[in-house]
Short mmCIF file of C-alpha atoms in Angstrom, two decimals:
data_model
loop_
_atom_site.label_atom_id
_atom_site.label_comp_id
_atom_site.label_asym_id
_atom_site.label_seq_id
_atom_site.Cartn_x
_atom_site.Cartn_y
_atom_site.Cartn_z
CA UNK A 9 -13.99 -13.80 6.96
CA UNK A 10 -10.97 -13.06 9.26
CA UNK A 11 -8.87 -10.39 7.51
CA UNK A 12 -4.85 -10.25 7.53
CA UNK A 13 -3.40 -10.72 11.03
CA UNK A 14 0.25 -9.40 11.62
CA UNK A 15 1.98 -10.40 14.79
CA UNK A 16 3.56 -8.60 16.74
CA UNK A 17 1.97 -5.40 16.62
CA UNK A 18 4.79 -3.82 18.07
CA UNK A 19 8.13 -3.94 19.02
CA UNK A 20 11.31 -2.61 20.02
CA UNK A 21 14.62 -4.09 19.26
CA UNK A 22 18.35 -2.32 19.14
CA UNK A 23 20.81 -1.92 16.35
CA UNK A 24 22.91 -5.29 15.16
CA UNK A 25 19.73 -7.71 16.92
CA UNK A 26 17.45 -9.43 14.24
CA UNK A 27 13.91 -9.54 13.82
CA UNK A 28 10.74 -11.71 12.78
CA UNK A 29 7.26 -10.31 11.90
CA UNK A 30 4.59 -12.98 11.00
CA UNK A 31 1.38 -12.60 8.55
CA UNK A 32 -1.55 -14.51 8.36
CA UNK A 33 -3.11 -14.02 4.99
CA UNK A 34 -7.18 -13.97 4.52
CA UNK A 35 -8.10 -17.75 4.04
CA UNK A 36 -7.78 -18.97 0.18
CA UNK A 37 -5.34 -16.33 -0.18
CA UNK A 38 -2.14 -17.44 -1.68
CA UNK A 39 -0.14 -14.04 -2.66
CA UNK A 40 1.65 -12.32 1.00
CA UNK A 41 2.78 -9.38 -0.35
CA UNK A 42 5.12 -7.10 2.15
CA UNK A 43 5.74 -3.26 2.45
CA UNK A 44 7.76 -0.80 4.61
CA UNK A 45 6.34 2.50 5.32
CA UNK A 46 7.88 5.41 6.59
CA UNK A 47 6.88 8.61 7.18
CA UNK A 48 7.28 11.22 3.69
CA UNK A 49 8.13 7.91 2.32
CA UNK A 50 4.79 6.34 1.86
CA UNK A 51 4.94 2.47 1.22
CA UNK A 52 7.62 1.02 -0.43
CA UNK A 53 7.53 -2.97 -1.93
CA UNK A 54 9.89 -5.70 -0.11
CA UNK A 55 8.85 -8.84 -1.73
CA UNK A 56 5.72 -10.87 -2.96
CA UNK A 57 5.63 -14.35 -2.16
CA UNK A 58 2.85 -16.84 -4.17
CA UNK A 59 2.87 -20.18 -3.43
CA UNK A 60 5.54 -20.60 -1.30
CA UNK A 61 7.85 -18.86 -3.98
CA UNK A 62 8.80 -15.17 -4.09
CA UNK A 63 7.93 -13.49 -7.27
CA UNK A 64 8.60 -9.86 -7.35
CA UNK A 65 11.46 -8.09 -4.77
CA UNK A 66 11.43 -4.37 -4.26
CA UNK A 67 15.14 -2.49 -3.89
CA UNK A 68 15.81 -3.51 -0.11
CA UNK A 69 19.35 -5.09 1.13
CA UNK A 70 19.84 -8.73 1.45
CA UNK A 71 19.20 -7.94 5.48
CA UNK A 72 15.49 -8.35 4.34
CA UNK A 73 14.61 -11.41 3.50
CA UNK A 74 10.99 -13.51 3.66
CA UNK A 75 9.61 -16.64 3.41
CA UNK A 76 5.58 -18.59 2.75
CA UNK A 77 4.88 -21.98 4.59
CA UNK A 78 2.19 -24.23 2.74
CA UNK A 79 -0.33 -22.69 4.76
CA UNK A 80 0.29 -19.18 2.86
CA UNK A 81 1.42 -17.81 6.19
CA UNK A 82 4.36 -15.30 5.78
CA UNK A 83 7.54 -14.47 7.93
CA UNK A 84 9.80 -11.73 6.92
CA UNK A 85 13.04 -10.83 8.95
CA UNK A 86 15.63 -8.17 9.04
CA UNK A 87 19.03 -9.15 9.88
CA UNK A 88 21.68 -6.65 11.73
CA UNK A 89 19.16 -3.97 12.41
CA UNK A 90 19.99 -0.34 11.84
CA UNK A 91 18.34 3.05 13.26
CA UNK A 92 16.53 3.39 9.89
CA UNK A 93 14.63 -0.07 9.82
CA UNK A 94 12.52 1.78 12.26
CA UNK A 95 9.20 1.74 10.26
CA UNK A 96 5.35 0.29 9.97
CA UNK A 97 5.70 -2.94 8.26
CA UNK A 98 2.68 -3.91 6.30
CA UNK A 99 1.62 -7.26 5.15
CA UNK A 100 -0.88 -7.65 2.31
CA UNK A 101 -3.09 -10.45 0.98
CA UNK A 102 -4.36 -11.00 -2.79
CA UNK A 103 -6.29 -13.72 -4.13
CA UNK A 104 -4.66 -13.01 -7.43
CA UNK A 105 -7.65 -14.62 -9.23
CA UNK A 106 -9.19 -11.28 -10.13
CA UNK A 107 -8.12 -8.04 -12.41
CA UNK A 108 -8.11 -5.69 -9.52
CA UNK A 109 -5.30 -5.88 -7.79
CA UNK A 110 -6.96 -5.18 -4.77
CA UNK A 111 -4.56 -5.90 -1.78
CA UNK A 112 -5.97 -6.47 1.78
CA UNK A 113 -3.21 -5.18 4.12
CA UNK A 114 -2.62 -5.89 8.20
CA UNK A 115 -3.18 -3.52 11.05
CA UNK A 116 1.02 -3.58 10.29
CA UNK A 117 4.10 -4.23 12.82
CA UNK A 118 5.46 -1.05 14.25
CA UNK A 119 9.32 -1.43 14.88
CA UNK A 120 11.49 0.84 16.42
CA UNK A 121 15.50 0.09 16.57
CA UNK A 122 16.86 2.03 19.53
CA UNK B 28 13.12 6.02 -7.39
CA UNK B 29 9.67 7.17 -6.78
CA UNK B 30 7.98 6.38 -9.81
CA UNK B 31 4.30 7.22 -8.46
CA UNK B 32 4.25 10.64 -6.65
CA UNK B 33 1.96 12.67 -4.33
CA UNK B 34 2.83 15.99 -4.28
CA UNK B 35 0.85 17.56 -1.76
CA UNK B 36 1.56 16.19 1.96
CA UNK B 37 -1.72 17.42 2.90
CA UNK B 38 -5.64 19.11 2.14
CA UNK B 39 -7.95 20.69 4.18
CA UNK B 40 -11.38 21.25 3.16
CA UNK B 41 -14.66 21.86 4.09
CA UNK B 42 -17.54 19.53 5.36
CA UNK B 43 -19.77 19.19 2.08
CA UNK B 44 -17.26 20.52 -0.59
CA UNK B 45 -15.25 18.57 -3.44
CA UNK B 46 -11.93 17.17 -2.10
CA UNK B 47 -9.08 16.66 -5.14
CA UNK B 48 -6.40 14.52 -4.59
CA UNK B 49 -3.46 14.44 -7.34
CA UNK B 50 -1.13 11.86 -8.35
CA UNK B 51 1.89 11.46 -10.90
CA UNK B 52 3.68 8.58 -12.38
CA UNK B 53 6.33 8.30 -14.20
CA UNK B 54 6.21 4.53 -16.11
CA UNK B 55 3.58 4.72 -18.92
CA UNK B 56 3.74 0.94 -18.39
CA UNK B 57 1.70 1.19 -15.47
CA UNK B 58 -1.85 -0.37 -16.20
CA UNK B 59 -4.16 -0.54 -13.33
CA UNK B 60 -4.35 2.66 -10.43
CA UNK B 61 -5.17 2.38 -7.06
CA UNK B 62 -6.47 4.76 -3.76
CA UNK B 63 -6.17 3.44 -0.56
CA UNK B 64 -7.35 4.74 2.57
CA UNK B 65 -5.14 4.53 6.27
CA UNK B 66 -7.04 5.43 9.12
CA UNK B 67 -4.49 5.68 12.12
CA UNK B 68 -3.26 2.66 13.88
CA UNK B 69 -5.00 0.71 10.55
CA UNK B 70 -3.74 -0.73 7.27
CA UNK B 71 -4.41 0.79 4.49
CA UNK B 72 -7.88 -0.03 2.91
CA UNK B 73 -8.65 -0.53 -1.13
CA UNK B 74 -11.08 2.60 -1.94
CA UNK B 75 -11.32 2.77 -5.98
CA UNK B 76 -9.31 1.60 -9.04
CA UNK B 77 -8.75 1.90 -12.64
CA UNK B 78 -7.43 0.22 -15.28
CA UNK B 79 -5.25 1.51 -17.75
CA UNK B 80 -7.78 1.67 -20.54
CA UNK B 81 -10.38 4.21 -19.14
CA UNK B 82 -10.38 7.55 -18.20
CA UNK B 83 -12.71 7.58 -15.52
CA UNK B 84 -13.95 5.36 -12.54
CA UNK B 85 -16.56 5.82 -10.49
CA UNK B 86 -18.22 4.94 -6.87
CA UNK B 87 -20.37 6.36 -5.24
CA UNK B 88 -18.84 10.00 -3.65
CA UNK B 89 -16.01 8.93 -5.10
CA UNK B 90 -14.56 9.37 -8.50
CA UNK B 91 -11.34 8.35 -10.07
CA UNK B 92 -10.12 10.47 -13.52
CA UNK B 93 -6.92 9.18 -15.28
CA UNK B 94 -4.81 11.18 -17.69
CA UNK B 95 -2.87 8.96 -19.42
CA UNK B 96 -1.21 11.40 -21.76
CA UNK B 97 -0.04 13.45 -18.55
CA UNK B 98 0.49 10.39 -16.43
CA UNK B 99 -1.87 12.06 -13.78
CA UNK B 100 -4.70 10.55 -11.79
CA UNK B 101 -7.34 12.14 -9.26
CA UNK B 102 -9.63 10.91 -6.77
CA UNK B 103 -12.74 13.48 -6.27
CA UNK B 104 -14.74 12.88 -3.65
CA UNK B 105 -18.03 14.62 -3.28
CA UNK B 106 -19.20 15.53 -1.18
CA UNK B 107 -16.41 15.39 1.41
CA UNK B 108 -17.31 14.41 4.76
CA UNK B 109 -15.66 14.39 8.08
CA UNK B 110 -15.30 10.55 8.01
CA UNK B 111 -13.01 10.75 4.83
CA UNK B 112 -10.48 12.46 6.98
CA UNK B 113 -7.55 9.97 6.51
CA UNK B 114 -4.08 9.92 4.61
CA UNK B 115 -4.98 8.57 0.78
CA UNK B 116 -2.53 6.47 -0.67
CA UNK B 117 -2.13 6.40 -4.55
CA UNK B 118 -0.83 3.53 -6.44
CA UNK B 119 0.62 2.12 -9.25
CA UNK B 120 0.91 -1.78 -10.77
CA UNK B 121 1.57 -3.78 -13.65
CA UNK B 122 -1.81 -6.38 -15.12
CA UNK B 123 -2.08 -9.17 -12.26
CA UNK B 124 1.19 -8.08 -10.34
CA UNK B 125 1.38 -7.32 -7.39
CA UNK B 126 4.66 -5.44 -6.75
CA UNK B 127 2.71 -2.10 -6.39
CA UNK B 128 3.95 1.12 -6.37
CA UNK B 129 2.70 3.57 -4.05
CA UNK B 130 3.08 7.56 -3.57
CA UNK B 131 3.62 9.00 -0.26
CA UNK B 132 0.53 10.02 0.33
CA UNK B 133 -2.15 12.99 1.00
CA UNK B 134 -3.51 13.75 4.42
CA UNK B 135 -6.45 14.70 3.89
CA UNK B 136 -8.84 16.72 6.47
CA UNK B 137 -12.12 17.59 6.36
CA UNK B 138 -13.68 20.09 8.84
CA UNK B 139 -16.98 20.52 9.68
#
């Protein structure tokens, strides 16, 4: 089973331009979950999306925003970048049909605003 | 606001001995714990959970204790191994949610 594919890996953008990461949840996953981690920071929440619908947000700025297709796939994209959107940005898959929780995260986007 | 904390940055230890790694929380409504593993240049990777209603967890070498009163959780693993060397991510979340809250981490190293 293919696990949770995050394109691209990497990037580098400047201050003020926008970006788009993409996630590709494990198939029969519906929940994209997404998380920012910096360093002495560990990972913080952005937003869950289920279903094409987000469910939970995390204490970000309206500059991060997401969305699901029907396909589960995820986008998320940061509008007027600034120096301290530089960070790994993890994507996360749950079947949410068991108790555990259990997310299965991405290899992550690394993005650095110059 | 950092409701799930990891207070040490880092542990060494030795090949063979008992690694401890510590984490507090702050919301008692918290009802299912997490570890995750990162390897560099990897996501993080599910290792052992607990739900709210035990005290203890465990797999294999490794072995989850939660302190409910204290709003404190371990992971023990024993024995430690070179191959555990990773950062170990503790975390936090509410029954079948999936906004999870996670501490900063531990780095752990284990020399041989």
């Amino acid at each position: 089973k293919a696990g949770v594919t995050q394109t691209p890996r990497y990037l580098i953008k400047t201050r003020g331009q926008q970006v788009t990461l993409s996630c590709s949840p494990i198939s029969g996953h519906r929940s994209v979950s997404w998380y920012q981690q910096t360093p002495g920071q560990g990972l913080q929440f952005l937003f869950e999306y289920f279903s094409e619908t987000q469910r939970n947000k995390g204490n970000f700025p309206g500059r991060f925003s997401g969305r699901q297709f029907s396909n589960s796939r995820s986008e998320m994209n940061v509008s007027t970048l600034e120096l301290g959107d530089s960070a790994l940005y993890l994507c996360a898959s749950s079947s949410r049909t068991g108790l555990t929780g259990e997310l299965f995260f991405g290899e992550g986007s690394r993005l650095t605003v110059l | 606001d950092q409701q799930v904390k990891q207070n040490s940055p880092s542990l060494s230890v030795q090949e063979g001995r008992i690694s401890i790694l510590n984490c507090d929380y702050t919301n008692s409504m918290f009802d299912y714990f997490l570890w995750y593993k990162k390897y560099p240049a990897e996501g993080p990777t599910f290792l052992i959970s607990i739900s709210s209603i035990k005290d203890k967890n465990e797999d294999g070498r490794f072995t989850v204790f939660l302190n409910k009163s204290a709003k404190h959780l371990s992971l023990h693993i024993v024995p430690s191994q070179p191959g555990d060397s990773a950062v170990y991510f503790c975390a936090a979340s509410f029954y079948n949610n999936n906004d999870m809250r996670f501490g900063a981490g531990t780095r752990l190293t284990v020399k041989p």
